[in-house]
Tab-separated table of C-alpha atoms in Angstrom:
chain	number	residue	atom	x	y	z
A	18	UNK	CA	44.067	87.921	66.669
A	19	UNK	CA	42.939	84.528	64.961
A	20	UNK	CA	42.188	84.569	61.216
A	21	UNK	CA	38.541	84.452	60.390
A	22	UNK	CA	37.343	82.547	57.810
A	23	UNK	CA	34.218	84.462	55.541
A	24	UNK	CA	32.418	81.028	54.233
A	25	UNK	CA	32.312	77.443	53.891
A	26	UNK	CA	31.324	74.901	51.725
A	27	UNK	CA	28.962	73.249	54.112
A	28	UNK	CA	26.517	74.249	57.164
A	29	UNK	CA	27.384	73.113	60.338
A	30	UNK	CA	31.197	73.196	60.403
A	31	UNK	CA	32.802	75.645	63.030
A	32	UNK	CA	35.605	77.980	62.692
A	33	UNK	CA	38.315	78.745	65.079
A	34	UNK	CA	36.057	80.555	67.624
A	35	UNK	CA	33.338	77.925	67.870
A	36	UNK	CA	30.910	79.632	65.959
A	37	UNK	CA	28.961	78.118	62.874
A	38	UNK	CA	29.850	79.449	59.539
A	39	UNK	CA	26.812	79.916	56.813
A	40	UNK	CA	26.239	77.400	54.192
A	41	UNK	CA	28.069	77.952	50.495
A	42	UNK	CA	24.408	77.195	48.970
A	43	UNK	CA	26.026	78.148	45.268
A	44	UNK	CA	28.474	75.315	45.760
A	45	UNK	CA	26.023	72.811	46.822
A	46	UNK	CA	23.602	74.027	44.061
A	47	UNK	CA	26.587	73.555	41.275
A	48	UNK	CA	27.909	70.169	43.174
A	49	UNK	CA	30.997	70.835	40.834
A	50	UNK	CA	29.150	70.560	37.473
A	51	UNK	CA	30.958	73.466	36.058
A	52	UNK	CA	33.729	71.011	35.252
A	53	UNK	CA	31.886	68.605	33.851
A	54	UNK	CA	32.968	67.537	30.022
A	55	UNK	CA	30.372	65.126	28.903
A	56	UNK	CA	29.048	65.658	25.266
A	57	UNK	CA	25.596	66.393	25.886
A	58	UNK	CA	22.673	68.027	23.285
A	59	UNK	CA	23.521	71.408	25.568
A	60	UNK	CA	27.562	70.838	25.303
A	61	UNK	CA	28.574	69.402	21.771
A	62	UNK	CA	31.609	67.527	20.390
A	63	UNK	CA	32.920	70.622	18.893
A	64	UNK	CA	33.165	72.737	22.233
A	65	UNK	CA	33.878	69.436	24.122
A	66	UNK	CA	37.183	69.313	21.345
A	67	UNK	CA	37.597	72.935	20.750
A	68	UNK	CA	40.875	74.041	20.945
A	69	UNK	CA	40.923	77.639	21.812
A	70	UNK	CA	43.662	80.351	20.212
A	71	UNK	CA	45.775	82.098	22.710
A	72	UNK	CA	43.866	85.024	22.224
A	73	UNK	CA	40.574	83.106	23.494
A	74	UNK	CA	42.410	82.542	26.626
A	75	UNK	CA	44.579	85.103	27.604
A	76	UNK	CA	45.602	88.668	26.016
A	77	UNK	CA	48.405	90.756	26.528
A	78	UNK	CA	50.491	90.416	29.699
A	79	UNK	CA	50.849	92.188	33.037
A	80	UNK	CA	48.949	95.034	34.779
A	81	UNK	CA	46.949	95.698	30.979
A	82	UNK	CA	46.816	91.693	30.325
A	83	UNK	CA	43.278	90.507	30.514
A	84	UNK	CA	42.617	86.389	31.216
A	85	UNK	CA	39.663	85.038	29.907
A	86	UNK	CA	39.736	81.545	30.523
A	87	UNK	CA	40.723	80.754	34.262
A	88	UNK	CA	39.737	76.642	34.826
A	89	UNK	CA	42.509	75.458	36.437
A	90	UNK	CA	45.144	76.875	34.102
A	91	UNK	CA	48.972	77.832	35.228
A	92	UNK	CA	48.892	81.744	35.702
A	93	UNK	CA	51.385	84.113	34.990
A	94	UNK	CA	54.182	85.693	36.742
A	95	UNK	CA	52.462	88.829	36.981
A	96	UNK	CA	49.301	87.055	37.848
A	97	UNK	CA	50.322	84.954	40.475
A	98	UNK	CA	52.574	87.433	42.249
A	99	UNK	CA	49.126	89.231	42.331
A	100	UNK	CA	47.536	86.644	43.879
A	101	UNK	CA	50.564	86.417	46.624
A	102	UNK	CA	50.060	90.483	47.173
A	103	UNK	CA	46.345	89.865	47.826
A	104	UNK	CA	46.936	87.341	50.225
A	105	UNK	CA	49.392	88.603	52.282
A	106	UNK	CA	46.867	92.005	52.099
A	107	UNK	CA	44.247	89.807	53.458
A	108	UNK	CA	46.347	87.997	56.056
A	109	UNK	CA	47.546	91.717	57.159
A	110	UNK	CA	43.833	92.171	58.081
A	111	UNK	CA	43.443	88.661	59.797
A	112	UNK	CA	41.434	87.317	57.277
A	113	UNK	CA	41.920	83.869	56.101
A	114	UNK	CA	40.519	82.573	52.844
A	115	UNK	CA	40.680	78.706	53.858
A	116	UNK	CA	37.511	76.296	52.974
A	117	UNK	CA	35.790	79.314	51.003
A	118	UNK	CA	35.338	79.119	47.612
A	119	UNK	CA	38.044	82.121	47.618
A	120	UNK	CA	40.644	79.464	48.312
A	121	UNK	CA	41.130	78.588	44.827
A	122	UNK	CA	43.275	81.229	43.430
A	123	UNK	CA	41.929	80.874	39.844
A	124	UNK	CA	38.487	82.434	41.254
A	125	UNK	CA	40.459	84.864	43.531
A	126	UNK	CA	42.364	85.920	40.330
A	127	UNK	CA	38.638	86.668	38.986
A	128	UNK	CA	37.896	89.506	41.309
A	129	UNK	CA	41.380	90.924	41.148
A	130	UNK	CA	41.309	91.629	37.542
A	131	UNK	CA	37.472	92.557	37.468
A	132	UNK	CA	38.837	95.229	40.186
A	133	UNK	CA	41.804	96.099	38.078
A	134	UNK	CA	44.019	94.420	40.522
A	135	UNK	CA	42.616	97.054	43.273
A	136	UNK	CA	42.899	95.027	46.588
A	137	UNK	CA	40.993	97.352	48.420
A	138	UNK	CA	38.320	97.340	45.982
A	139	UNK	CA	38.481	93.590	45.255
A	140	UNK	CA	38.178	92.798	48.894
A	141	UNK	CA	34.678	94.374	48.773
A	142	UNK	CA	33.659	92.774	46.230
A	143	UNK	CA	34.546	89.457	47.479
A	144	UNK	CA	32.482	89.655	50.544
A	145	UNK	CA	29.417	91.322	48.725
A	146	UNK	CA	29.798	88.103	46.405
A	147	UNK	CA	30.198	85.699	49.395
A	148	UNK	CA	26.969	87.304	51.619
A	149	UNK	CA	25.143	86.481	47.771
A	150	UNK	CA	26.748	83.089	47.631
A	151	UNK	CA	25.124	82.528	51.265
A	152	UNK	CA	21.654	83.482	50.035
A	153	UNK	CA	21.959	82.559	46.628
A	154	UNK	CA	18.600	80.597	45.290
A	155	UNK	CA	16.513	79.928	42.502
A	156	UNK	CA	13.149	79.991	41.100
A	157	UNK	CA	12.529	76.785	43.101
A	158	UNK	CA	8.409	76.821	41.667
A	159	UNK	CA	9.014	74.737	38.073
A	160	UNK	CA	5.503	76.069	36.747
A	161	UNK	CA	6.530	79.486	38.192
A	162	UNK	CA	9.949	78.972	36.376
A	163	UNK	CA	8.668	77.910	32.901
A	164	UNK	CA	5.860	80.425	32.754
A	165	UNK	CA	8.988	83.615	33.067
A	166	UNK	CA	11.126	80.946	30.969
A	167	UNK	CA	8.032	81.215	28.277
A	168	UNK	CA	8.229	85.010	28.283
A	169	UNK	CA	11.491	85.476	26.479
A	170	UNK	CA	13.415	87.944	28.908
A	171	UNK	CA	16.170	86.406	27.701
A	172	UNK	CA	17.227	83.735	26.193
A	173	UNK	CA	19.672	81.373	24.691
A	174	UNK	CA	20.815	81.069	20.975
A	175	UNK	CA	23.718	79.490	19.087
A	176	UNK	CA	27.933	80.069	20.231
A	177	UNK	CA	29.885	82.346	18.676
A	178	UNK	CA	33.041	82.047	16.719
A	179	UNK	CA	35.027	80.962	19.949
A	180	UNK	CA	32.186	78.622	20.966
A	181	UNK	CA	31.010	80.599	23.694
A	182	UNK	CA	27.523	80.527	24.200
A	183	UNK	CA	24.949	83.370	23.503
A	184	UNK	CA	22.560	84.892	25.532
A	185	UNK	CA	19.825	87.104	24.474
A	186	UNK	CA	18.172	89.992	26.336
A	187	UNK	CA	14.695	90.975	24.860
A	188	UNK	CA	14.183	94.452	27.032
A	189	UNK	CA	10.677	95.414	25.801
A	190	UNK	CA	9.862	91.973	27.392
A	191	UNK	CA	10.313	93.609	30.693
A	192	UNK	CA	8.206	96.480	30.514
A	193	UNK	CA	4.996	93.703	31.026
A	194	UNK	CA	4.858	94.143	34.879
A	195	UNK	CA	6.645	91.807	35.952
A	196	UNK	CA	8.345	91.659	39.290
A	197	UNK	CA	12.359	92.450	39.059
A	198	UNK	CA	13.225	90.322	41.032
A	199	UNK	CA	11.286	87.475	39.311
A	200	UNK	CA	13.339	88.613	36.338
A	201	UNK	CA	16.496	88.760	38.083
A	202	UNK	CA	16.285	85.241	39.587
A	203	UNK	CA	15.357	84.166	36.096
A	204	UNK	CA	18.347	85.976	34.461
A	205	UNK	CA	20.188	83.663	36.909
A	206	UNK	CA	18.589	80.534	36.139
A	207	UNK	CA	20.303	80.960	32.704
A	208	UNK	CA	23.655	82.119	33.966
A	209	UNK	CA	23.630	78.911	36.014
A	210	UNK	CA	22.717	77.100	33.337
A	211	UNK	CA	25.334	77.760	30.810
A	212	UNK	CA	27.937	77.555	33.489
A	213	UNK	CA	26.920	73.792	34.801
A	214	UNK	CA	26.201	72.726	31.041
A	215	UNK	CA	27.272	74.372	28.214
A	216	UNK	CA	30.851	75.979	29.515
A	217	UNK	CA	33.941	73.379	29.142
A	218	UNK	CA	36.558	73.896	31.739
A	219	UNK	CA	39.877	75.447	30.469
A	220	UNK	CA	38.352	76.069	27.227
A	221	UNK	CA	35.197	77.816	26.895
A	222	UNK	CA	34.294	80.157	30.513
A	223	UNK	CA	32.440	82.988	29.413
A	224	UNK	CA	28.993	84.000	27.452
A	225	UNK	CA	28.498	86.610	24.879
A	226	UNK	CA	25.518	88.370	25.403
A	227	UNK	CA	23.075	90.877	22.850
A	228	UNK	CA	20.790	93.456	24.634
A	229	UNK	CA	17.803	93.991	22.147
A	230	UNK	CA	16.416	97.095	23.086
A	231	UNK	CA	14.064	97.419	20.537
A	232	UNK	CA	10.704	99.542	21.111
A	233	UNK	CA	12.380	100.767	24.768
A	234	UNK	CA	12.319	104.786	24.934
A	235	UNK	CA	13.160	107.556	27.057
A	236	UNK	CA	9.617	107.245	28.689
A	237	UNK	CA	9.786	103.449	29.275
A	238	UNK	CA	13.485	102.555	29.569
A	239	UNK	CA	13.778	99.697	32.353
A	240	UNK	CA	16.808	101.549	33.623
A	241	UNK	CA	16.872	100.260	36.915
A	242	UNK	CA	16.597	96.849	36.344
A	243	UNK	CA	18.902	96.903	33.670
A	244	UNK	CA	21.109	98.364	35.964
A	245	UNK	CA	20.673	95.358	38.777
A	246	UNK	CA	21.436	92.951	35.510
A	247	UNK	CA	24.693	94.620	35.014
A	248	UNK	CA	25.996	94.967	38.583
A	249	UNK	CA	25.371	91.292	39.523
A	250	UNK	CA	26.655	90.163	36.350
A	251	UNK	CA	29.932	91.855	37.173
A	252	UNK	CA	29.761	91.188	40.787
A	253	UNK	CA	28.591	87.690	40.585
A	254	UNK	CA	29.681	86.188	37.613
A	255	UNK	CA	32.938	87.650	37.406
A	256	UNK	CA	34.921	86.818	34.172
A	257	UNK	CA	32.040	85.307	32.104
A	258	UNK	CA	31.368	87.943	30.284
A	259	UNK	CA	32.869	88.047	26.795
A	260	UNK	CA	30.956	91.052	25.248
A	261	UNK	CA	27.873	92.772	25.510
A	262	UNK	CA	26.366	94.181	22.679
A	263	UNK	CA	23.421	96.793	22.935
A	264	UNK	CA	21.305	96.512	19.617
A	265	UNK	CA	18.502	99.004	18.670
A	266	UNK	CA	19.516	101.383	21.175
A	267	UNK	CA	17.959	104.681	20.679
A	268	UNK	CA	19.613	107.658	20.757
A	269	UNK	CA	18.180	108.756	24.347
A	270	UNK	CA	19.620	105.616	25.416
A	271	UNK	CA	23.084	106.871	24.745
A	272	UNK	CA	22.812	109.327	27.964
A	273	UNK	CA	21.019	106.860	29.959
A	274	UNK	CA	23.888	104.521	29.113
A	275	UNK	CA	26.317	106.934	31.301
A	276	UNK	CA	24.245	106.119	34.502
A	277	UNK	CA	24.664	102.415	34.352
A	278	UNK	CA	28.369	102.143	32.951
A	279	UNK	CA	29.204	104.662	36.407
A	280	UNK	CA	28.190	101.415	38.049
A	281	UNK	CA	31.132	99.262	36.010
A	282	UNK	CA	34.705	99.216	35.933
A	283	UNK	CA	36.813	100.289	32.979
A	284	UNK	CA	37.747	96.592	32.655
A	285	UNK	CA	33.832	95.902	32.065
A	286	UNK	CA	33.361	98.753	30.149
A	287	UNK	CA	35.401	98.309	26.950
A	288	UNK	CA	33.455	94.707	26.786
A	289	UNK	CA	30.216	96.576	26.180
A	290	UNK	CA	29.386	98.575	22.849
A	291	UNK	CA	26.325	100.444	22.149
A	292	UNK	CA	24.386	100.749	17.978
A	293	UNK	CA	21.154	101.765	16.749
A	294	UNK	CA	20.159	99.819	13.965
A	295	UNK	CA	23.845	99.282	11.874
A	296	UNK	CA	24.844	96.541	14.077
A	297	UNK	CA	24.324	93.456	11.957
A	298	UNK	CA	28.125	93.803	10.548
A	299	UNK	CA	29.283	94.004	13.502
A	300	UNK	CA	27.658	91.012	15.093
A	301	UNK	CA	28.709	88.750	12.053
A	302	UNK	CA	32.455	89.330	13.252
A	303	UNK	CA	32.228	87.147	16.347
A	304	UNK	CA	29.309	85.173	15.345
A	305	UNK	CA	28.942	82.573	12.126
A	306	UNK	CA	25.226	83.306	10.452
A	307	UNK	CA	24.583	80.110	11.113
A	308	UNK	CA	24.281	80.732	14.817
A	309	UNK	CA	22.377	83.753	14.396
A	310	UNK	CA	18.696	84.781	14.428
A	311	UNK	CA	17.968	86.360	10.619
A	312	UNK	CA	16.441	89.258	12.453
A	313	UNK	CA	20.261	89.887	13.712
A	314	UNK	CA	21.379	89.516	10.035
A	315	UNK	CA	21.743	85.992	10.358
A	316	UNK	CA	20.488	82.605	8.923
A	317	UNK	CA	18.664	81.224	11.821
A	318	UNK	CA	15.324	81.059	11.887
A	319	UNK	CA	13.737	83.755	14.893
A	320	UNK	CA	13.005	82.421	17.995
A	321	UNK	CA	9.765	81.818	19.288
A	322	UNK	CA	9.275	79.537	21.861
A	323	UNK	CA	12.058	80.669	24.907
A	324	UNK	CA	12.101	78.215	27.503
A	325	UNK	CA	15.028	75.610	25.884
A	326	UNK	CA	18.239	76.518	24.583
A	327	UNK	CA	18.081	77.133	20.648
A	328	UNK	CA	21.673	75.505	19.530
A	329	UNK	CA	21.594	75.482	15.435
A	330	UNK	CA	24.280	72.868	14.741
A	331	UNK	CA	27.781	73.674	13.209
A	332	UNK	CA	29.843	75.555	11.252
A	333	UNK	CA	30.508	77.779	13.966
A	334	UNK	CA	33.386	79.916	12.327
């Protein structure tokens, strides 16, 4: 049986049988910015020159050892006799990974440890990622985009102490009627953002993010879409996330917390931690005040206009 390939960079090119395989439109939207370097207002000296610990990269080893920078970097023994494993699985099952995006092994590694090295499972996830990456778009209407931009849904402010960017979700923001998916494709607009501009290869690769639930109840909770926001952040953007932190949470929320971490591996899960309204403390560990709203319990003044990045300048540790 011949291999068949699951996507390609470009429309038009046929595979082995003839046929036409679909367009990579998230490869031609990114055009290989996400390893741009420049120093730009978005992507400053100090991330451009950061020199991240060991434990900003990579901790512990083996089945239990959790990568967070991928880039280019050389892998592990452990890691890229994983990577061997998963392709022989996938050759077993006449399935070849050559001119997808999967091809790079760095990215492959991605959805192996998301899946807690679970072929079966990463396998899955791979092609639910690749029919996105086929039908992946944006908010293509500017005025359309700067008007949800405007709203606040989220947001970004400041880098933390490893200069990874933060993103801000504002959840009472969603409870004004907007469409979800309006909000989803928005949430994206951001991701995409911080990946093409603000990221630096082999250095900086993932986002910290704070979940504001302030003013959300039982009554009003916007489980469901919260719920979308976590499962294509782990299915789409695997290995960006740093941490999530939900702020303001109230007490219902605890319960309703169960129903969307079901949704998540384990691997996910330990990234995410849940407070009501002692959280400040704990924020100031992985961020500098400096880079920090002063309604978080840090110097910054609060945000109020959404639609740019808000980057306070160093220190950032």
């Amino acid at each position: 049986m011949a291999y068949s390939p699951i996507m390609s960079p470009t429309r038009g090119v046929p595979n082995s049988h003839g046929h036409h395989m679909k367009e990579d439109k998230l490869s031609k939207y990114r055009n290989g910015a996400e390893r741009d370097l420049d120093i730009t207002k978005y992507r400053p000296e100090e991330a451009v020159y950061y020199n991240p610990p060991i434990e900003a990269i990579k901790y512990g080893q083996g089945e239990t050892g959790m990568r967070y920078v991928f880039g280019d970097l050389e892998l592990d023994n452990y890691e890229e006799q994983k990577v061997t494993e998963m392709l022989a699985y996938l050759k077993n099952r006449h399935v070849s990974l050559r001119n997808t995006a999967f091809n790079d092994k760095h990215l492959l590694l991605r959805y192996l440890q998301g899946n807690e090295y679970d072929f079966v499972k990463a396998w899955d996830d791979i092609k639910r990622h690749v029919r996105w990456r086929q039908h992946f778009r944006t908010i293509e209407d500017c005025h359309k985009l700067q008007k949800l931009l405007e709203t606040g849904y989220c947001y970004i402010h400041g880098r933390d102490r490893f200069m990874r960017p933060i993103i801000i979700f504002r959840a009472k923001a969603f409870l004004d009627g907007q469409e979800p998916d309006d909000i989803l494709h928005m949430v994206y607009h951001w991701f995409e953002f911080i990946i093409m501009k603000m990221l630096v290869w082999n250095k900086i690769e993932q986002w910290r993010v704070i979940m504001d639930l302030e003013d959300v109840s039982f009554y009003n909770a916007p489980i469901s879409l919260l719920k979308d926001i976590a499962i294509n952040l782990q299915r789409n953007y695997r290995g960006y996330l740093a941490q999530m932190t939900f702020i303001n949470s109230p007490i219902v929320f605890w319960g309703l917390w169960q129903a969307i971490s079901l949704v998540l591996p384990q691997s996910t899960r330990e990234k995410i931690s849940l407070f009501t309204s002692e959280y400040k403390n704990d924020l100031l560990k992985y961020i500098h005040p400096n880079q920090l709203e002063k309604k978080y319990g840090g110097d910054a003044p609060n945000v109020t206009l959404f639609s740019e990045p808000v980057l306070p300048p160093a220190p950032f540790n």
